[in-house]
Amino acid sequence: MDCAARTHSVVFSALFPKNSANSRVFTVKCSSKNLSLDGASSGLVERPWKVADARLVLEDGSIWKAKSFGARGTQVGEVVFNTSLTGYQEIITDPSYAGQFVLMTNPHIGNTGMNFDDEESVQCFLAGLVIRSLSIRFAPQIGDAQRPLVTIWLKGTSWVYVSPIRVVYKATSHFHFKLWNSSSLIYQPLYHATDDVDTRAITRRLREDGSLIGVLSTENSKSDEELLEMSRTWDIVGVDLISGVSCKSPYQWIDRTGSDWEFNDNGRNKETFNVVAYDFGIKHNILRRLASYGCKITVVPSTWPASETLKMNPDGVLFSNGPGDPSAVPYAVEAVKELIGEVPVFGICMGHQLLGQALGGKTFKMKFGHHGGNHPVRNLRNGCVEISAQNHNYAVDPESLPDGVEVTHVNLNDGSCAGLASSKMKLMSLQYHPEASPGPHDSDPALSVVTEIGMDKALTTVVSLKSSTFWVSKKAKQEISNISNDLSNLSNTVEEKAKWIFNKLKGKPTKSLPDLLREYNLPCGLFPQNITCYEFDESNSKLIVYLPSTCEICFKDSSVMRYATRVKGTLSRGKLAGVDGMKTKVLVWVKVTSINVESYKSDKLWFNAGVKKSRSKVAYEIPRDAVKVEEF
C-alpha cells in the first residue's frame, strides 16, 4: 500500500467515536516498490488534501502568494526560519514553536514520511508552517529499525489510515487516498500550512530585518491592508506562551519508545535517579534520553511551587525548553530562584534563560534567533566544538551575570552565551538541545555525565576542574589538549605584553585603546576587550592595533566582526578610514574599508563593506570578549 497521504498527516486531526473499541487494528508495512513515482502530475497519486490560495503578509509590508494545504482562515504569528535539513516531524510537534510560523529553508519537505516514535509532544503547537515544496511520497524505513508505517482501522468495509497525529484517510485504491467525511469520524485542520512560496527570499529578508510578525490568511474577504494592520498591532514579546503548552498536573513519565531506538539502554530499567522536570514545553526526547540513562522522572507544571518540589526530595531538577519570552513568566523565575542552591539543577533552552534571570542576569531578544540542527558551539573549558540543535529567540547577556557564574559554552556563529555553570550553586545549563531531536548527537554526553555519575557530582566535577570535560571516557586525551591550550594562551599573553612594553619604550601613549577611540568620537567597543597593544602616529593619524590571534565578536545587534592579527587604518574625528584587517558578516564575509559616525549626536554607526550600511552605535559602546577563530 502506498501511503502518500501519510506525509501530510500533520495537517488534520481526527476524533474517533466512543465505540471505536469494537474496531479491529491492522498493521501494514509499505514496500519501496510502490514508491518509484512521485507527484500528482504522474496521475498515480491523488493529493488527499484540499488546496486554497493563501497570502502571507509581513509587518514590513511585503505580501507573499502561496498555496494553503492546512487550516482555513486567518492566523497571526512570528515568522522564524529553521535551517534543518531533516526532522520536520519533531519541529512541528515542538512546543517551543508556539505562536510562531516556522519557515523551512530546506526546499523539499515531507519525503521521509512520519512515524509513531518521533513526536515531541501530544499535538502541534506552532501557529503555522511555511515551505517551498511539499512531497507526496516518503521513503520507508528499512533494516532492523523498521517500524509499521501505516495503521489501518477496519470499520465495516472501509480502510482508514490513521497517522501518529490522528489523521484519517480512506483508501480508495492501491495508490489513492481521499479524506473520509463520515458522521462517525470528524476531521479538522491542526494548523495553518502553505507551500509554493519563495522561502529563501523570505529567509534573506528575515536575516536582514530580523524576525517579523506575519499574518497567514486564506480569506479573500480580508484586504491586504487589513492583514498588514493585524501584523503591525500584534506582538509576541511579553506574552506568556508557556502556560498554553505546559501540563496541567504532575505525572510520571513512562517511556514507550523501543530500546533499540536509543544509543544507551543500560539504565532503562534501573531508575537510579529521581528527577523532577518542570514542563515549560518539554520535548519528549529529553524525557526519553533521561529515562534511557536510568532516571525516574516526575513532570510537573510550569506553575508548580518550589516548596512542593523540595518535598519530593529529588536528586536533581530539570528546567525544560519552552516558547516565548522568559521575562513574561516571572512565576517561573521565582520558582527557579527558590530551588537554586537547594538541589542540583540543569536548564535547557528556556530553562537556561530562566536560570540566567534567576541569577540576576538579563535576557534579550535576538535579531532572528537560532533555529536549526547545525549550530557550532565551543566548549570554553576544553576547546572542543559541538554541532548542536537550537531553537530560541532569546539569549542571556553574559555581562549581566554575577561573579561566580561561569560561561561554559559560546555559539560560534555570533558569540552568544550557550552555557552556564556554577559549582557553588549546583547548577549548569545549555542554550541548545543536548538530546538533539532533530539534530546531531555531539552534546549527548551532557546528559550522560549528569546521570551516570550523579547530577550533584557532575556539577562539582565539571565546573571546578579546569581540564574537565563532558566526554568522561576521553579524559586523558583532553587533559593533554588542555595543557596545549594553556601553553598557547600563555604564549599569546607573553607576546601581547611584550609588544606593550616595546611600545612604552618607544614613547607611545599609555592611554587605553577604548579611551583613544572615545577621544575621536568613535564607540570604544569597536575592538575586542583588553587590547593593550597599539601604535598611533598623530603626525599622520595612522593607527595600528595588534591582536594575539585572529578572532571575532558578535555584538548585541547580532552583527559579527572578524579581526586579523593586525588592523591598520587612518583615525580622524568620528572616522576610521582605509581599514585593513577587519571583516563583517553580510551573508558572506566582506572586508570593512571604513567606519564612521556622521555627527556627534548620531545614534548610527556607518560601515563601508562593499556598500554603506548603518548599525546601532549603542551595540558598540561596550568592549566585548572575542572568540578565537582559525582564519581571517
XYZ file of C-alpha atoms in Angstrom:
632
model
C 0.000 0.000 0.000
C 1.370 3.381 -0.940
C 0.840 5.958 1.793
C 1.394 9.272 0.073
C -1.242 10.747 2.355
C 0.909 9.893 5.364
C 3.348 12.660 4.546
C 0.688 15.263 5.162
C -0.964 13.681 8.143
C 0.065 16.587 10.316
C -2.484 18.825 8.654
C -5.587 17.234 10.145
C -6.739 15.765 13.449
C -9.491 13.218 13.935
C -11.823 12.302 16.789
C -12.796 8.643 16.990
C -16.295 7.580 18.065
C -16.731 6.363 21.623
C -17.448 2.805 20.476
C -14.218 2.582 18.463
C -13.087 -0.218 20.778
C -15.067 -2.594 18.568
C -12.850 -1.723 15.614
C -10.021 -4.043 14.664
C -6.487 -2.753 14.196
C -4.150 -3.979 11.440
C -0.544 -3.093 10.744
C 0.604 -2.676 7.157
C 4.212 -2.257 6.029
C 4.906 -0.444 2.772
C 7.111 -1.765 0.012
C 9.559 0.599 -1.644
C 8.465 -0.840 -4.989
C 5.306 1.209 -4.723
C 7.229 4.429 -4.240
C 9.006 4.810 -7.557
C 6.698 7.539 -8.816
C 6.247 10.931 -7.186
C 3.819 13.764 -7.701
C 0.211 14.208 -8.590
C 1.353 15.011 -12.120
C 2.174 11.324 -12.623
C -1.505 10.542 -12.406
C -0.925 7.721 -9.916
C -1.199 9.699 -6.689
C -4.145 11.871 -5.797
C -3.497 14.638 -3.309
C -5.644 13.817 -0.262
C -5.805 17.440 0.877
C -7.626 20.462 -0.387
C -5.581 23.383 -1.693
C -6.585 27.032 -1.397
C -4.980 30.322 -2.344
C -3.254 31.970 0.608
C -1.354 35.143 1.454
C 1.477 35.655 3.893
C 1.584 39.350 4.827
C 4.615 40.519 6.810
C 4.769 43.599 9.008
C 7.346 45.168 6.676
C 4.605 45.429 4.039
C 5.690 42.537 1.815
C 2.983 40.166 0.557
C 3.751 36.587 -0.474
C 1.341 34.462 -2.507
C 1.153 30.790 -1.554
C -0.999 27.670 -1.581
C -2.589 26.502 1.662
C -2.766 22.789 2.478
C -3.640 23.369 6.129
C -6.284 25.147 8.156
C -8.532 27.724 6.565
C -8.993 31.225 7.932
C -6.545 33.811 9.270
C -3.707 33.335 11.744
C -1.093 35.744 13.108
C 2.347 34.737 14.374
C 6.059 35.483 14.420
C 7.883 34.214 11.326
C 11.188 32.425 12.029
C 13.321 30.288 9.725
C 14.682 26.821 10.506
C 17.795 25.537 8.725
C 17.321 21.825 9.497
C 17.537 19.505 6.505
C 15.525 16.763 8.214
C 13.364 16.332 11.303
C 10.229 18.211 10.255
C 8.064 15.875 12.350
C 9.929 16.836 15.512
C 9.826 20.514 14.543
C 6.066 20.720 14.005
C 5.410 18.952 17.318
C 7.930 21.023 19.328
C 6.022 23.171 21.881
C 8.783 25.804 21.720
C 7.319 26.987 18.396
C 4.022 28.098 19.955
C 2.934 31.411 18.453
C 5.350 31.136 15.527
C 5.246 30.403 11.809
C 8.137 28.057 11.037
C 9.684 28.663 7.628
C 11.828 25.746 6.442
C 14.877 26.767 4.409
C 15.217 23.236 3.038
C 13.075 23.417 -0.122
C 11.650 19.871 -0.131
C 9.646 18.786 2.917
C 7.702 15.579 3.514
C 9.709 12.950 1.680
C 10.675 10.972 4.806
C 7.115 10.436 5.968
C 6.020 10.207 9.594
C 6.441 7.610 12.323
C 4.996 6.779 15.695
C 8.094 7.463 17.798
C 9.362 10.893 16.755
C 6.618 13.174 18.053
C 7.918 15.698 20.589
C 4.510 16.391 22.171
C 0.921 15.218 22.002
C -0.099 17.895 19.495
C 1.144 20.645 17.185
C 1.560 23.981 18.958
C 3.107 26.074 16.188
C 0.969 28.748 14.534
C 1.841 27.625 11.031
C 4.273 26.006 8.626
C 5.713 27.693 5.521
C 7.580 25.539 2.987
C 8.685 25.690 -0.629
C 7.689 22.265 -1.945
C 5.502 19.600 -0.367
C 6.352 15.984 -1.148
C 3.584 13.478 -1.779
C 5.744 10.430 -1.231
C 8.093 9.279 1.506
C 10.993 6.904 1.981
C 10.086 3.830 4.065
C 12.261 2.768 6.967
C 14.236 -0.408 6.359
C 16.529 -2.772 8.237
C 16.483 -3.610 11.931
C 14.827 -0.302 12.823
C 11.829 -0.938 10.573
C 8.553 0.248 12.051
C 4.944 -0.011 10.951
C 4.384 2.869 8.577
C 0.600 2.675 8.458
C -2.028 1.658 10.946
C -5.355 0.643 9.424
C -8.690 0.656 11.235
C -11.123 -1.800 9.675
C -14.640 -0.436 10.145
C -17.212 -2.150 8.004
C -15.701 -2.312 4.516
C -13.739 0.950 4.764
C -9.982 1.031 5.275
C -8.993 4.100 7.214
C -5.419 5.360 7.568
C -4.570 6.761 10.996
C -1.354 8.758 11.363
C 0.562 9.489 14.577
C -1.094 12.915 14.644
C -4.551 11.348 14.408
C -5.407 11.869 10.768
C -7.986 9.818 8.963
C -7.954 8.865 5.299
C -9.911 6.324 3.309
C -8.057 4.149 0.809
C -9.922 4.133 -2.491
C -7.374 2.071 -4.428
C -3.814 0.761 -4.244
C -2.347 4.278 -4.562
C -5.246 6.623 -3.932
C -6.382 8.180 -0.685
C -9.265 10.521 -0.051
C -10.344 12.357 3.054
C -13.180 10.449 4.698
C -16.119 12.675 5.530
C -18.151 10.485 7.863
C -20.634 11.136 10.610
C -18.620 8.896 12.896
C -15.214 10.394 12.099
C -14.737 14.155 12.285
C -11.628 15.831 10.919
C -10.371 19.339 11.390
C -7.124 21.108 10.404
C -4.488 21.361 13.108
C -2.646 24.481 11.967
C -2.062 26.769 9.022
C 0.378 25.495 6.410
C 1.421 26.766 2.993
C 3.733 25.759 0.184
C 4.619 27.071 -3.275
C 6.233 30.198 -1.831
C 9.786 31.538 -2.222
C 11.059 30.583 1.239
C 14.667 31.566 0.568
C 13.701 35.093 -0.439
C 11.731 35.397 2.808
C 14.706 33.981 4.726
C 17.007 36.661 3.307
C 14.503 39.293 4.399
C 14.371 37.833 7.919
C 18.177 37.779 8.125
C 18.343 41.442 7.167
C 15.377 42.779 9.156
C 15.097 40.185 11.932
C 12.087 38.060 12.857
C 8.875 39.622 11.576
C 5.258 39.315 12.609
C 3.182 37.843 9.805
C -0.420 37.016 9.016
C -1.327 33.899 7.043
C -4.792 34.015 5.520
C -6.971 32.109 3.054
C -9.864 34.557 3.428
C -10.440 36.604 0.277
C -12.814 38.863 2.207
C -9.877 40.398 4.087
C -7.896 43.045 2.228
C -4.107 43.264 2.207
C -4.366 46.448 4.263
C -6.403 44.687 6.964
C -3.899 41.851 7.197
C -0.988 44.293 7.313
C -2.658 46.183 10.168
C -3.089 42.890 12.061
C 0.611 42.111 11.693
C 1.625 45.554 12.956
C -0.662 45.571 16.003
C 0.170 42.064 17.290
C 3.274 41.397 19.369
C 4.795 38.243 20.812
C 7.146 39.991 23.271
C 5.919 39.819 26.862
C 3.275 37.166 26.117
C 3.128 34.125 28.413
C 3.165 31.261 25.897
C 4.356 28.675 28.407
C 1.011 28.401 30.208
C -0.576 27.220 26.957
C 1.846 24.340 26.386
C 2.616 23.126 29.925
C 0.896 20.137 31.502
C -1.894 20.883 33.984
C -0.952 18.394 36.705
C 2.097 16.275 37.671
C 2.649 12.896 36.063
C 5.349 10.251 35.924
C 6.968 9.798 32.538
C 6.618 6.300 31.130
C 8.869 5.672 28.139
C 7.012 3.736 25.459
C 9.780 4.011 22.872
C 11.567 0.787 21.997
C 15.059 0.484 23.447
C 16.574 -0.186 20.011
C 15.911 3.479 19.155
C 18.342 4.621 21.844
C 22.131 4.968 21.948
C 22.084 3.844 25.544
C 19.622 1.492 27.236
C 21.806 0.224 30.071
C 19.917 2.282 32.634
C 16.474 1.922 31.142
C 15.140 -0.327 33.910
C 17.303 0.921 36.785
C 15.610 4.215 37.764
C 18.746 5.206 39.688
C 17.957 8.915 39.925
C 14.801 10.738 40.938
C 14.411 13.802 38.691
C 11.697 16.469 38.753
C 11.224 18.075 35.330
C 9.471 21.443 35.049
C 7.334 21.419 31.915
C 7.732 24.762 30.169
C 7.024 22.972 26.882
C 9.214 19.925 27.385
C 10.105 17.726 24.412
C 9.511 14.006 24.695
C 13.019 13.184 23.557
C 14.508 14.962 26.577
C 12.448 12.654 28.754
C 13.347 9.623 26.622
C 17.062 10.348 26.900
C 16.922 10.828 30.672
C 14.906 7.621 31.044
C 17.443 5.720 28.940
C 20.109 6.692 31.489
C 18.106 5.379 34.432
C 16.106 8.390 35.610
C 12.713 8.176 37.221
C 11.108 11.388 36.003
C 8.204 13.276 37.523
C 6.968 16.008 35.181
C 5.342 18.998 36.902
C 3.502 22.070 35.527
C 5.270 25.379 34.969
C 3.419 26.866 37.966
C 4.438 24.078 40.366
C 5.642 25.577 43.703
C 9.292 25.082 44.586
C 8.269 24.013 48.092
C 6.346 21.047 46.663
C 9.339 20.087 44.537
C 11.631 20.014 47.577
C 9.136 17.745 49.372
C 9.734 15.167 46.614
C 13.415 15.017 47.669
C 14.726 14.859 44.076
C 18.308 14.080 43.099
C 18.049 16.907 40.605
C 15.644 19.310 38.919
C 15.413 19.899 35.182
C 14.081 23.162 33.756
C 12.948 22.366 30.240
C 12.756 24.153 26.935
C 9.719 26.272 26.117
C 8.349 29.028 23.892
C 8.495 32.791 24.043
C 9.910 35.473 26.287
C 11.416 34.384 29.646
C 10.535 37.808 31.078
C 6.847 37.009 30.559
C 6.867 34.231 33.195
C 8.036 35.795 36.494
C 6.362 32.959 38.415
C 8.797 30.510 36.797
C 11.788 32.723 37.620
C 10.711 32.808 41.277
C 10.479 29.007 41.413
C 13.949 28.711 39.897
C 15.336 31.195 42.453
C 13.948 29.160 45.347
C 15.478 25.925 44.043
C 18.960 27.249 43.241
C 21.367 26.078 45.926
C 18.829 23.715 47.477
C 19.168 20.932 44.905
C 21.285 20.414 41.758
C 19.547 21.988 38.749
C 20.019 21.649 34.996
C 18.452 24.004 32.429
C 17.863 23.511 28.718
C 16.961 26.377 26.358
C 14.153 28.269 28.158
C 15.427 26.688 31.375
C 18.850 28.189 30.637
C 17.319 31.655 30.196
C 15.239 31.362 33.374
C 18.351 30.356 35.311
C 20.123 33.405 33.898
C 17.339 35.701 35.098
C 17.082 33.971 38.475
C 20.803 34.585 38.996
C 20.264 38.304 38.428
C 21.246 38.373 34.766
C 19.345 39.840 31.848
C 17.975 38.284 28.686
C 17.474 39.991 25.348
C 15.632 39.240 22.119
C 17.907 38.227 19.275
C 17.620 39.567 15.753
C 16.323 36.339 14.217
C 17.233 33.725 16.798
C 18.740 30.285 16.328
C 16.585 27.578 14.755
C 18.202 24.511 13.246
C 20.391 21.478 13.749
C 23.709 22.863 12.530
C 24.871 25.463 15.064
C 28.545 25.177 16.138
C 29.154 25.675 19.867
C 32.548 25.860 21.562
C 33.148 24.358 24.993
C 35.348 27.023 26.580
C 36.878 24.595 29.081
C 38.390 22.158 26.622
C 38.155 23.987 23.287
C 36.042 21.247 21.699
C 33.412 22.260 19.167
C 29.993 20.601 19.169
C 27.439 20.842 16.366
C 24.177 21.475 18.181
C 20.424 21.679 17.667
C 18.997 25.045 18.723
C 15.588 26.696 18.860
C 15.350 30.035 20.677
C 14.788 33.738 20.036
C 16.203 34.996 23.354
C 19.666 34.819 24.896
C 21.358 35.520 28.228
C 23.590 38.594 28.394
C 26.802 37.219 29.964
C 27.959 40.687 31.026
C 24.958 40.971 33.354
C 25.739 37.774 35.285
C 27.162 37.956 38.824
C 30.598 36.760 39.884
C 30.800 33.027 40.444
C 28.754 32.126 37.362
C 30.873 30.755 34.529
C 30.029 30.972 30.832
C 30.937 27.466 29.671
C 29.850 27.495 26.017
C 29.531 30.084 23.246
C 27.815 29.962 19.873
C 30.493 30.307 17.197
C 28.127 31.920 14.692
C 27.522 35.029 16.779
C 29.405 34.621 20.065
C 26.245 34.461 22.183
C 26.175 32.662 25.537
C 25.330 28.968 25.084
C 26.046 27.518 28.528
C 26.369 28.437 32.218
C 27.635 26.674 35.316
C 28.325 27.261 38.993
C 29.660 24.578 41.318
C 28.834 26.648 44.394
C 25.176 26.961 43.436
C 24.990 23.436 41.952
C 23.718 24.495 38.544
C 24.506 24.048 34.889
C 22.585 24.955 31.749
C 22.744 24.835 27.971
C 21.094 27.154 25.445
C 20.767 24.265 22.996
C 19.275 20.761 22.923
C 21.691 18.012 24.042
C 19.026 15.393 23.274
C 19.178 16.512 19.603
C 15.729 15.915 18.231
C 16.214 16.637 15.436
C 19.928 17.215 15.102
C 23.417 15.825 15.771
C 24.292 13.964 18.970
C 27.570 15.741 19.771
C 26.126 17.077 23.032
C 24.500 13.910 24.363
C 27.329 13.434 26.935
C 25.930 16.480 28.736
C 23.036 14.228 29.739
C 25.086 11.087 30.280
C 27.572 12.691 32.670
C 24.731 14.127 34.749
C 23.028 10.759 35.095
C 25.856 8.237 35.065
C 27.923 9.806 37.871
C 25.087 11.730 39.527
C 23.959 15.302 38.973
C 25.500 16.640 42.172
C 28.915 15.073 41.487
C 28.746 16.053 37.832
C 28.192 19.693 38.681
C 31.062 19.765 41.162
C 33.455 17.873 38.899
C 32.607 19.508 35.601
C 32.633 23.065 36.903
C 35.549 23.040 39.308
C 38.209 21.335 37.196
C 39.843 23.460 34.524
C 40.522 20.343 32.475
C 37.082 18.771 32.939
C 35.010 17.603 30.032
C 31.678 16.025 29.350
C 33.488 13.242 27.480
C 34.481 11.260 30.557
C 35.822 8.325 28.538
C 38.327 10.616 26.727
C 39.619 12.342 29.827
C 43.320 11.581 29.368
C 43.354 12.765 25.761
C 41.659 16.015 26.623
C 43.929 16.633 29.631
C 46.796 16.780 27.109
C 44.729 19.023 24.851
C 44.029 21.406 27.737
C 47.736 21.623 28.623
C 48.448 22.521 24.998
C 45.731 25.181 25.057
C 47.096 26.653 28.296
C 50.603 26.872 26.812
C 49.209 28.509 23.685
C 47.296 31.061 25.759
C 50.410 31.763 27.833
C 52.432 32.323 24.665
C 49.851 34.748 23.295
C 49.759 36.644 26.595
C 53.551 36.965 26.709
C 53.611 38.161 23.101
C 50.945 40.779 23.772
C 52.660 42.094 26.912
C 56.000 42.202 25.109
C 54.529 44.414 22.412
C 53.021 46.664 25.086
C 56.428 47.067 26.795
C 58.068 47.717 23.431
C 55.535 50.450 22.685
C 56.175 52.066 26.061
C 59.933 52.077 25.429
C 59.284 53.797 22.088
C 57.376 56.506 23.919
C 53.952 55.587 22.610
C 50.879 56.868 24.505
C 49.866 54.794 27.513
C 46.154 55.530 27.282
C 43.969 52.545 26.579
C 42.587 51.892 23.119
C 38.959 52.455 24.268
C 39.987 55.865 25.643
C 41.644 56.728 22.325
C 38.511 55.783 20.393
C 36.318 57.863 22.732
C 38.617 60.827 22.220
C 37.973 60.582 18.482
C 34.184 60.177 18.938
C 34.085 56.508 17.986
C 32.498 53.701 20.053
C 35.030 52.157 22.413
C 33.813 48.620 21.668
C 34.979 48.534 18.044
C 37.858 46.269 19.062
C 37.978 43.276 21.445
C 38.230 43.840 25.164
C 41.642 44.150 26.875
C 43.591 45.061 23.736
C 46.619 46.964 25.061
C 48.952 46.819 22.077
C 48.532 49.538 19.505
C 50.515 52.256 17.775
C 49.135 55.675 16.897
C 51.159 58.254 14.993
C 49.468 61.620 15.487
C 51.528 63.216 12.697
C 49.855 61.152 10.002
C 46.899 59.751 12.043
C 47.975 56.154 11.366
C 46.562 53.589 13.819
C 47.807 50.001 14.093
C 46.099 47.600 16.521
C 47.816 44.301 17.389
C 45.781 41.216 18.331
C 47.237 37.954 19.701
C 45.257 35.845 17.206
C 42.546 36.072 14.575
C 39.248 36.435 16.387
C 35.664 37.610 16.067
C 32.958 39.283 18.142
C 29.186 39.045 17.982
C 27.635 42.326 19.108
C 24.265 42.865 20.784
C 22.571 43.707 17.483
C 23.638 40.229 16.205
C 26.225 41.750 13.850
C 29.578 39.956 13.659
C 33.067 41.421 13.187
C 36.247 39.466 12.471
C 39.797 40.737 13.079
C 43.210 39.794 11.682
C 46.271 39.816 13.953
C 46.978 43.379 12.812
C 44.381 46.025 11.945
C 45.512 49.244 10.254
C 43.647 52.448 9.454
C 43.646 56.232 9.492
C 41.988 57.646 12.612
C 40.297 61.033 12.496
C 37.378 62.697 14.248
C 34.425 60.313 14.013
C 36.052 58.129 11.365
C 38.407 55.196 10.879
C 39.295 55.159 7.171
C 41.474 52.970 4.955
C 40.845 49.989 7.206
C 42.829 46.817 6.564
C 42.327 43.697 8.700
C 38.611 43.799 9.536
C 35.677 41.872 8.082
C 31.958 41.806 8.819
C 29.329 39.156 8.148
C 26.809 40.195 5.472
C 25.532 36.801 4.275
C 29.234 36.219 3.488
C 32.383 37.722 4.998
C 33.129 41.158 3.483
C 36.155 43.402 4.155
C 35.440 46.619 6.045
C 37.097 49.645 4.439
C 35.842 52.435 6.709
C 33.798 53.098 9.855
C 32.359 56.475 10.735
C 29.823 58.431 12.783
C 28.129 61.181 10.777
C 27.683 63.558 13.713
C 28.433 63.777 17.408
C 24.821 63.087 18.423
C 24.160 60.414 15.811
C 22.997 57.026 17.105
C 24.115 55.298 13.895
C 27.485 53.818 13.047
C 28.161 53.515 9.308
C 30.184 50.610 7.929
C 31.512 50.618 4.390
C 31.856 46.977 3.342
C 31.153 46.932 -0.363
C 28.057 49.003 0.372
C 27.454 51.588 3.064
C 25.213 50.230 5.814
C 24.253 51.617 9.211
C 24.201 49.809 12.535
C 23.199 50.848 16.022
C 26.007 52.779 17.681
C 24.860 51.566 21.110
C 25.785 47.968 20.227
C 29.455 49.007 20.000
C 29.646 51.165 23.138
C 30.934 48.422 25.452
C 34.103 46.389 24.660
C 33.293 42.671 24.402
C 35.342 39.486 24.596
C 36.374 37.945 21.293
C 36.324 34.293 20.251
C 39.422 32.871 18.601
C 38.934 31.611 15.023
C 41.182 29.603 12.740
C 41.483 32.007 9.827
C 40.797 35.637 8.985
